[in-house]
Amino acid sequence: MTYVRIGFCPILPTLTPHAKVFPMSIAPMPAVLVFAGTDPTGGAGLQADILTLASMGCHPLSVVTAVTVQDTVGVDDFMPMDADWIADQARSVLEDMPVAAIKIGMIGSVEAVAAIAEIVSDYPDIPLVLDPVLTSGRGDPLANEELLDALRDLLLPQASILTPNSLEARRLAENPDEENDDPELSECARRLIDMGCEYILITGAHEQGAQVSNTLYNTRGVVHRLNWDRLPGSYHGSGCTLASAIAALLALGQDVSEAVKEAQEYTYQTLKNAYRPGMGQFIPDRLYWVRGDDED
Ligand code: PXL
């Protein structure tokens, strides 16, 4: 039997805060903490993360880092959340309950990167999935060069796994001192691993070819590469879905290599079952299995 920790007990008012008094069953789902921007379409960002985590059997804890104005075509504007507010949101839940994994998506400001970096450094044993959100699907900028530098310096070295697409990997790995620096993706991976992240998954949807290749690297090189038949649509929130699914599987106890494979299986199904609620991109159906109409 375990006991719930309470801050204030009306029946036993003389107890000190946090006394263990009420019996309760063990929480059935691991909690995953997400730092992300909101997306009112429900396609990407925090809403995508919450749906994915819930679908995979985790309890989503959500810290708002920015508020975006967007539709399924593109992002028109965003307002970064004050860094102190981000920190307060996160500290409240981290001090209240055990967290089994952390996922970071869109951040919004350099100050927020610094605040989040400080928080995650206090929890070095919690697996950290860093999804470096630099642009929207249409290419609207969601991070400037200064923010990129802060990501490289403060967050990347703390990541258990970094999940850029190939465009983000090239931008993060680019060497400003070298003219016409255009490294292969394997070289990008090597540079990013050298910056301190443990694993990097580079997704290949933006590359040419009938198949999409997603490659997982660590310090020893390629861990595995999975190839997927290219689906015809353009999808909003596929990267958020994949990164959140990885975080969920890590929280559920899988190792990184297994989690990355299974998260790709799951994401592929969400894309095969995607729907188009507006006039722009398709949205992955994170709850496809509830409807029971998945093709496989
Ligand atoms: O898909 C990347 C992404 C993440 N988070 C937010 C977004 C987007 C893309 O538009 O808006 C909030």
mmCIF file of C-alpha atoms and ligand atoms in Angstrom:
data_model
loop_
_atom_site.group_PDB
_atom_site.id
_atom_site.type_symbol
_atom_site.label_atom_id
_atom_site.label_comp_id
_atom_site.label_asym_id
_atom_site.label_seq_id
_atom_site.Cartn_x
_atom_site.Cartn_y
_atom_site.Cartn_z
ATOM 1 C CA MET A 1 0.000 0.000 0.000
ATOM 2 C CA THR A 2 1.250 3.502 -0.754
ATOM 3 C CA TYR A 3 0.160 6.791 0.668
ATOM 4 C CA VAL A 4 -0.792 10.065 -0.942
ATOM 5 C CA ARG A 5 1.238 13.044 0.143
ATOM 6 C CA ILE A 6 -0.924 16.009 1.010
ATOM 7 C CA GLY A 7 -0.081 19.616 1.696
ATOM 8 C CA PHE A 8 -3.121 20.357 3.840
ATOM 9 C CA CYS A 9 -5.437 17.951 5.616
ATOM 10 C CA PRO A 10 -8.768 19.357 6.882
ATOM 11 C CA ILE A 11 -9.369 16.304 9.093
ATOM 12 C CA LEU A 12 -5.978 16.437 10.757
ATOM 13 C CA PRO A 13 -5.171 20.156 10.740
ATOM 14 C CA THR A 14 -2.276 19.789 13.136
ATOM 15 C CA LEU A 15 -0.269 17.596 10.751
ATOM 16 C CA THR A 16 2.694 19.187 9.137
ATOM 17 C CA PRO A 17 2.481 19.739 5.372
ATOM 18 C CA HIS A 18 3.293 16.698 3.244
ATOM 19 C CA ALA A 19 2.365 14.227 5.970
ATOM 20 C CA LYS A 20 1.625 10.774 4.567
ATOM 21 C CA VAL A 21 -1.936 10.012 5.528
ATOM 22 C CA PHE A 22 -4.320 8.785 2.829
ATOM 23 C CA PRO A 23 -3.930 5.267 1.418
ATOM 24 C CA MET A 24 -4.144 5.116 -2.381
ATOM 25 C CA SER A 25 -3.242 2.740 -5.164
ATOM 26 C CA ILE A 26 -0.032 3.244 -7.162
ATOM 27 C CA ALA A 27 -0.521 5.648 -10.085
ATOM 28 C CA PRO A 28 -1.247 3.380 -13.087
ATOM 29 C CA MET A 29 0.440 5.570 -15.704
ATOM 30 C CA PRO A 30 3.914 7.095 -15.793
ATOM 31 C CA ALA A 31 3.853 10.882 -16.001
ATOM 32 C CA VAL A 32 5.669 12.597 -18.883
ATOM 33 C CA LEU A 33 6.437 16.302 -18.644
ATOM 34 C CA VAL A 34 6.258 18.263 -21.893
ATOM 35 C CA PHE A 35 7.553 21.772 -22.564
ATOM 36 C CA ALA A 36 5.921 23.007 -25.793
ATOM 37 C CA GLY A 37 4.059 25.747 -27.604
ATOM 38 C CA THR A 38 0.294 25.530 -28.050
ATOM 39 C CA ASP A 39 -1.243 24.869 -31.453
ATOM 40 C CA PRO A 40 -4.945 25.744 -31.681
ATOM 41 C CA THR A 41 -5.429 23.406 -34.655
ATOM 42 C CA GLY A 42 -4.597 20.401 -32.464
ATOM 43 C CA GLY A 43 -2.149 19.245 -35.114
ATOM 44 C CA ALA A 44 1.238 19.989 -33.572
ATOM 45 C CA GLY A 45 2.792 21.311 -30.369
ATOM 46 C CA LEU A 46 1.406 20.728 -26.929
ATOM 47 C CA GLN A 47 -1.930 19.412 -28.151
ATOM 48 C CA ALA A 48 -0.186 16.791 -30.309
ATOM 49 C CA ASP A 49 2.030 15.806 -27.391
ATOM 50 C CA ILE A 50 -0.888 15.417 -24.978
ATOM 51 C CA LEU A 51 -2.849 13.269 -27.424
ATOM 52 C CA THR A 52 0.157 11.074 -28.173
ATOM 53 C CA LEU A 53 1.123 10.565 -24.547
ATOM 54 C CA ALA A 54 -2.444 9.749 -23.526
ATOM 55 C CA SER A 55 -2.810 7.390 -26.474
ATOM 56 C CA MET A 56 0.343 5.554 -25.398
ATOM 57 C CA GLY A 57 -0.763 5.103 -21.817
ATOM 58 C CA CYS A 58 1.072 7.938 -20.098
ATOM 59 C CA HIS A 59 -0.140 10.848 -18.020
ATOM 60 C CA PRO A 60 0.757 14.121 -19.828
ATOM 61 C CA LEU A 61 2.052 17.051 -17.786
ATOM 62 C CA SER A 62 2.073 20.158 -19.944
ATOM 63 C CA VAL A 63 4.135 23.325 -19.563
ATOM 64 C CA VAL A 64 3.220 26.087 -22.026
ATOM 65 C CA THR A 65 6.326 27.753 -23.488
ATOM 66 C CA ALA A 66 4.600 29.866 -26.166
ATOM 67 C CA VAL A 67 1.179 30.538 -27.646
ATOM 68 C CA THR A 68 0.907 30.349 -31.422
ATOM 69 C CA VAL A 69 -1.623 31.767 -33.860
ATOM 70 C CA GLN A 70 -1.914 29.289 -36.698
ATOM 71 C CA ASP A 71 -4.131 27.202 -38.917
ATOM 72 C CA THR A 72 -3.358 23.965 -40.721
ATOM 73 C CA VAL A 73 -1.559 25.950 -43.448
ATOM 74 C CA GLY A 74 0.998 27.810 -41.353
ATOM 75 C CA VAL A 75 1.970 29.795 -38.248
ATOM 76 C CA ASP A 76 1.026 33.509 -38.373
ATOM 77 C CA ASP A 77 2.459 34.605 -35.054
ATOM 78 C CA PHE A 78 3.572 33.447 -31.630
ATOM 79 C CA MET A 79 4.011 34.914 -28.174
ATOM 80 C CA PRO A 80 6.733 33.384 -25.983
ATOM 81 C CA MET A 81 5.718 32.726 -22.391
ATOM 82 C CA ASP A 82 7.694 34.584 -19.746
ATOM 83 C CA ALA A 83 10.644 32.395 -18.643
ATOM 84 C CA ASP A 84 9.723 32.654 -14.947
ATOM 85 C CA TRP A 85 6.224 31.429 -15.724
ATOM 86 C CA ILE A 86 7.653 28.471 -17.611
ATOM 87 C CA ALA A 87 9.908 27.621 -14.679
ATOM 88 C CA ASP A 88 7.066 27.973 -12.158
ATOM 89 C CA GLN A 89 4.757 25.720 -14.176
ATOM 90 C CA ALA A 90 7.432 23.028 -14.381
ATOM 91 C CA ARG A 91 8.663 23.221 -10.792
ATOM 92 C CA SER A 92 5.097 22.906 -9.462
ATOM 93 C CA VAL A 93 4.487 19.555 -11.101
ATOM 94 C CA LEU A 94 8.043 18.251 -10.678
ATOM 95 C CA GLU A 95 7.819 18.869 -6.937
ATOM 96 C CA ASP A 96 4.357 17.312 -6.760
ATOM 97 C CA MET A 97 4.821 13.947 -8.465
ATOM 98 C CA PRO A 98 7.390 11.573 -9.961
ATOM 99 C CA VAL A 99 8.119 12.246 -13.624
ATOM 100 C CA ALA A 100 9.279 9.351 -15.793
ATOM 101 C CA ALA A 101 10.417 11.288 -18.886
ATOM 102 C CA ILE A 102 10.676 14.869 -20.161
ATOM 103 C CA LYS A 103 10.068 16.046 -23.713
ATOM 104 C CA ILE A 104 10.946 19.506 -25.039
ATOM 105 C CA GLY A 105 9.433 20.935 -28.232
ATOM 106 C CA MET A 106 9.058 24.572 -29.322
ATOM 107 C CA ILE A 107 10.629 26.910 -26.755
ATOM 108 C CA GLY A 108 10.110 30.468 -28.001
ATOM 109 C CA SER A 109 12.900 32.522 -26.389
ATOM 110 C CA VAL A 110 16.533 32.331 -25.283
ATOM 111 C CA GLU A 111 15.484 33.132 -21.709
ATOM 112 C CA ALA A 112 13.139 30.169 -21.794
ATOM 113 C CA VAL A 113 15.924 27.875 -23.059
ATOM 114 C CA ALA A 114 18.065 28.958 -20.086
ATOM 115 C CA ALA A 115 15.218 28.447 -17.599
ATOM 116 C CA ILE A 116 14.353 24.995 -18.959
ATOM 117 C CA ALA A 117 18.035 23.986 -19.066
ATOM 118 C CA GLU A 118 18.414 24.857 -15.400
ATOM 119 C CA ILE A 119 15.339 22.830 -14.459
ATOM 120 C CA VAL A 120 16.279 19.698 -16.394
ATOM 121 C CA SER A 121 19.815 19.853 -14.977
ATOM 122 C CA ASP A 122 18.249 19.320 -11.542
ATOM 123 C CA TYR A 123 16.784 15.997 -12.787
ATOM 124 C CA PRO A 124 19.702 14.278 -14.570
ATOM 125 C CA ASP A 125 18.182 10.806 -14.135
ATOM 126 C CA ILE A 126 14.976 11.554 -16.039
ATOM 127 C CA PRO A 127 15.319 10.661 -19.744
ATOM 128 C CA LEU A 128 15.133 13.827 -21.853
ATOM 129 C CA VAL A 129 13.808 13.900 -25.429
ATOM 130 C CA LEU A 130 14.730 17.138 -27.225
ATOM 131 C CA ASP A 131 12.795 17.908 -30.405
ATOM 132 C CA PRO A 132 14.463 21.007 -31.869
ATOM 133 C CA VAL A 133 11.498 22.867 -33.367
ATOM 134 C CA LEU A 134 12.999 25.516 -35.654
ATOM 135 C CA THR A 135 10.251 26.162 -38.231
ATOM 136 C CA SER A 136 6.638 25.272 -38.980
ATOM 137 C CA GLY A 137 5.857 22.806 -41.758
ATOM 138 C CA ARG A 138 5.419 25.763 -44.135
ATOM 139 C CA GLY A 139 8.800 27.135 -43.093
ATOM 140 C CA ASP A 140 7.653 29.949 -40.778
ATOM 141 C CA PRO A 141 10.532 30.636 -38.359
ATOM 142 C CA LEU A 142 9.928 29.477 -34.776
ATOM 143 C CA ALA A 143 13.529 29.974 -33.593
ATOM 144 C CA ASN A 144 16.221 32.551 -34.436
ATOM 145 C CA GLU A 145 20.029 32.102 -34.547
ATOM 146 C CA GLU A 146 20.425 33.218 -30.946
ATOM 147 C CA LEU A 147 17.953 30.581 -29.804
ATOM 148 C CA LEU A 148 19.784 27.987 -31.884
ATOM 149 C CA ASP A 149 23.042 28.847 -30.090
ATOM 150 C CA ALA A 150 21.343 28.540 -26.705
ATOM 151 C CA LEU A 151 19.896 25.159 -27.692
ATOM 152 C CA ARG A 152 23.348 23.909 -28.738
ATOM 153 C CA ASP A 153 25.059 25.195 -25.598
ATOM 154 C CA LEU A 154 22.510 24.576 -22.860
ATOM 155 C CA LEU A 155 20.048 21.851 -23.830
ATOM 156 C CA LEU A 156 21.650 19.610 -26.405
ATOM 157 C CA PRO A 157 24.350 18.357 -23.976
ATOM 158 C CA GLN A 158 21.619 17.239 -21.573
ATOM 159 C CA ALA A 159 19.507 15.334 -24.094
ATOM 160 C CA SER A 160 19.164 11.553 -23.910
ATOM 161 C CA ILE A 161 17.969 11.779 -27.485
ATOM 162 C CA LEU A 162 17.718 14.625 -30.023
ATOM 163 C CA THR A 163 15.079 14.171 -32.778
ATOM 164 C CA PRO A 164 15.701 16.647 -35.621
ATOM 165 C CA ASN A 165 14.491 16.239 -39.174
ATOM 166 C CA SER A 166 17.283 16.454 -41.750
ATOM 167 C CA LEU A 167 16.830 20.225 -42.227
ATOM 168 C CA GLU A 168 17.058 20.876 -38.492
ATOM 169 C CA ALA A 169 20.055 18.540 -38.178
ATOM 170 C CA ARG A 170 21.928 20.481 -40.890
ATOM 171 C CA ARG A 171 21.119 23.824 -39.269
ATOM 172 C CA LEU A 172 22.121 22.703 -35.780
ATOM 173 C CA ALA A 173 25.337 21.080 -37.006
ATOM 174 C CA GLU A 174 26.373 23.870 -39.384
ATOM 175 C CA ASN A 175 29.841 25.283 -38.812
ATOM 176 C CA PRO A 176 29.646 29.079 -39.302
ATOM 177 C CA ASP A 177 33.439 29.316 -39.730
ATOM 178 C CA GLU A 178 33.418 27.082 -42.798
ATOM 179 C CA GLU A 179 32.285 28.562 -46.095
ATOM 180 C CA ASN A 180 29.711 26.457 -48.016
ATOM 181 C CA ASP A 181 29.550 23.976 -45.166
ATOM 182 C CA ASP A 182 27.154 21.263 -46.385
ATOM 183 C CA PRO A 183 27.844 18.114 -44.352
ATOM 184 C CA GLU A 184 26.324 14.677 -44.992
ATOM 185 C CA LEU A 185 23.672 13.695 -42.447
ATOM 186 C CA SER A 186 26.058 11.165 -40.879
ATOM 187 C CA GLU A 187 28.571 13.989 -40.339
ATOM 188 C CA CYS A 188 25.802 16.181 -38.850
ATOM 189 C CA ALA A 189 25.007 13.336 -36.466
ATOM 190 C CA ARG A 190 28.666 13.012 -35.483
ATOM 191 C CA ARG A 191 28.953 16.747 -34.769
ATOM 192 C CA LEU A 192 25.733 16.789 -32.719
ATOM 193 C CA ILE A 193 26.801 13.736 -30.721
ATOM 194 C CA ASP A 194 30.120 15.512 -30.099
ATOM 195 C CA MET A 195 28.110 18.412 -28.640
ATOM 196 C CA GLY A 196 26.955 16.033 -25.920
ATOM 197 C CA CYS A 197 23.622 14.377 -26.672
ATOM 198 C CA GLU A 198 23.579 10.619 -26.112
ATOM 199 C CA TYR A 199 21.539 9.576 -29.171
ATOM 200 C CA ILE A 200 20.276 11.386 -32.239
ATOM 201 C CA LEU A 201 17.443 10.285 -34.506
ATOM 202 C CA ILE A 202 17.541 12.108 -37.862
ATOM 203 C CA THR A 203 14.284 11.748 -39.775
ATOM 204 C CA GLY A 204 14.338 11.787 -43.561
ATOM 205 C CA ALA A 205 10.920 12.967 -44.775
ATOM 206 C CA HIS A 206 12.486 16.128 -46.248
ATOM 207 C CA GLU A 207 15.000 14.152 -48.330
ATOM 208 C CA GLN A 208 14.269 12.824 -51.839
ATOM 209 C CA GLY A 209 13.210 9.240 -52.583
ATOM 210 C CA ALA A 210 10.309 6.800 -52.581
ATOM 211 C CA GLN A 211 11.256 5.783 -49.063
ATOM 212 C CA VAL A 212 11.791 7.811 -45.926
ATOM 213 C CA SER A 213 14.900 6.765 -43.983
ATOM 214 C CA ASN A 214 15.117 7.500 -40.277
ATOM 215 C CA THR A 215 18.519 6.830 -38.703
ATOM 216 C CA LEU A 216 19.445 6.501 -35.036
ATOM 217 C CA TYR A 217 23.060 7.311 -34.098
ATOM 218 C CA ASN A 218 25.078 7.245 -30.891
ATOM 219 C CA THR A 219 28.774 7.742 -30.129
ATOM 220 C CA ARG A 220 29.642 4.509 -31.993
ATOM 221 C CA GLY A 221 27.839 5.569 -35.200
ATOM 222 C CA VAL A 222 24.632 4.132 -36.690
ATOM 223 C CA VAL A 223 22.507 2.151 -34.221
ATOM 224 C CA HIS A 224 19.725 1.376 -36.707
ATOM 225 C CA ARG A 225 18.053 2.729 -39.815
ATOM 226 C CA LEU A 226 14.395 2.071 -40.649
ATOM 227 C CA ASN A 227 12.967 2.748 -44.112
ATOM 228 C CA TRP A 228 9.298 3.575 -44.617
ATOM 229 C CA ASP A 229 7.263 3.822 -47.808
ATOM 230 C CA ARG A 230 6.696 7.526 -48.405
ATOM 231 C CA LEU A 231 3.072 8.482 -47.734
ATOM 232 C CA PRO A 232 1.484 10.929 -50.179
ATOM 233 C CA GLY A 233 0.224 13.644 -47.795
ATOM 234 C CA SER A 234 1.789 16.624 -46.067
ATOM 235 C CA TYR A 235 1.401 16.237 -42.314
ATOM 236 C CA HIS A 236 1.180 18.726 -39.455
ATOM 237 C CA GLY A 237 2.702 17.484 -36.190
ATOM 238 C CA SER A 238 4.403 14.284 -37.305
ATOM 239 C CA GLY A 239 7.676 15.263 -35.567
ATOM 240 C CA CYS A 240 5.868 16.117 -32.315
ATOM 241 C CA THR A 241 4.059 12.774 -32.472
ATOM 242 C CA LEU A 242 7.274 10.821 -32.998
ATOM 243 C CA ALA A 243 9.222 12.610 -30.247
ATOM 244 C CA SER A 244 6.354 12.288 -27.761
ATOM 245 C CA ALA A 245 5.923 8.613 -28.577
ATOM 246 C CA ILE A 246 9.634 8.081 -27.863
ATOM 247 C CA ALA A 247 9.257 9.913 -24.529
ATOM 248 C CA ALA A 248 6.223 7.771 -23.668
ATOM 249 C CA LEU A 249 8.047 4.515 -24.409
ATOM 250 C CA LEU A 250 11.103 5.605 -22.413
ATOM 251 C CA ALA A 251 8.758 6.455 -19.537
ATOM 252 C CA LEU A 252 7.261 2.973 -19.866
ATOM 253 C CA GLY A 253 10.715 1.459 -19.435
ATOM 254 C CA GLN A 254 11.992 0.720 -22.947
ATOM 255 C CA ASP A 255 15.593 1.447 -23.903
ATOM 256 C CA VAL A 256 16.282 4.140 -26.495
ATOM 257 C CA SER A 257 16.840 1.785 -29.425
ATOM 258 C CA GLU A 258 13.557 -0.126 -28.862
ATOM 259 C CA ALA A 259 11.610 3.039 -28.070
ATOM 260 C CA VAL A 260 12.747 4.655 -31.328
ATOM 261 C CA LYS A 261 11.661 1.621 -33.373
ATOM 262 C CA GLU A 262 8.260 1.289 -31.731
ATOM 263 C CA ALA A 263 7.616 5.043 -31.813
ATOM 264 C CA GLN A 264 8.200 4.998 -35.583
ATOM 265 C CA GLU A 265 5.693 2.114 -35.987
ATOM 266 C CA TYR A 266 3.140 4.084 -34.001
ATOM 267 C CA THR A 267 3.774 7.358 -35.846
ATOM 268 C CA TYR A 268 3.529 5.630 -39.231
ATOM 269 C CA GLN A 269 0.086 4.327 -38.274
ATOM 270 C CA THR A 270 -1.003 7.809 -37.152
ATOM 271 C CA LEU A 271 0.076 9.160 -40.565
ATOM 272 C CA LYS A 272 -1.643 6.372 -42.521
ATOM 273 C CA ASN A 273 -4.819 7.232 -40.638
ATOM 274 C CA ALA A 274 -4.351 11.021 -40.884
ATOM 275 C CA TYR A 275 -7.328 13.285 -41.627
ATOM 276 C CA ARG A 276 -7.723 16.773 -43.060
ATOM 277 C CA PRO A 277 -9.937 18.898 -40.824
ATOM 278 C CA GLY A 278 -9.096 22.212 -42.528
ATOM 279 C CA MET A 279 -7.712 23.587 -45.767
ATOM 280 C CA GLY A 280 -4.049 22.825 -45.156
ATOM 281 C CA GLN A 281 -2.021 19.875 -43.978
ATOM 282 C CA PHE A 282 -3.271 16.498 -42.791
ATOM 283 C CA ILE A 283 -3.240 15.821 -39.044
ATOM 284 C CA PRO A 284 -1.941 12.474 -37.728
ATOM 285 C CA ASP A 285 -4.633 10.487 -35.951
ATOM 286 C CA ARG A 286 -2.996 9.777 -32.627
ATOM 287 C CA LEU A 287 -6.059 7.806 -31.522
ATOM 288 C CA TYR A 288 -6.442 5.733 -34.711
ATOM 289 C CA TRP A 289 -6.646 2.531 -32.680
ATOM 290 C CA VAL A 290 -9.727 3.753 -30.800
ATOM 291 C CA ARG A 291 -11.624 3.948 -34.085
ATOM 292 C CA GLY A 292 -10.504 0.465 -35.079
ATOM 293 C CA ASP A 293 -10.153 1.389 -38.739
ATOM 294 C CA ASP A 294 -6.353 1.214 -39.055
ATOM 295 C CA GLU A 295 -5.275 -0.583 -42.178
ATOM 296 C CA ASP A 296 -2.799 -2.993 -40.550
HETATM 297 O O1 PXL B 1 5.673 20.716 -35.816
HETATM 298 C C1 PXL B 1 6.490 21.572 -35.124
HETATM 299 C C2 PXL B 1 5.720 22.486 -34.226
HETATM 300 C C3 PXL B 1 5.840 22.335 -32.867
HETATM 301 N N1 PXL B 1 5.191 23.108 -31.989
HETATM 302 C C4 PXL B 1 4.380 24.085 -32.413
HETATM 303 C C5 PXL B 1 4.205 24.293 -33.782
HETATM 304 C C6 PXL B 1 4.898 23.481 -34.712
HETATM 305 C C7 PXL B 1 4.740 23.677 -36.145
HETATM 306 O O2 PXL B 1 4.017 24.485 -36.614
HETATM 307 O O3 PXL B 1 3.388 25.250 -34.189
HETATM 308 C C8 PXL B 1 3.665 24.921 -31.407
#
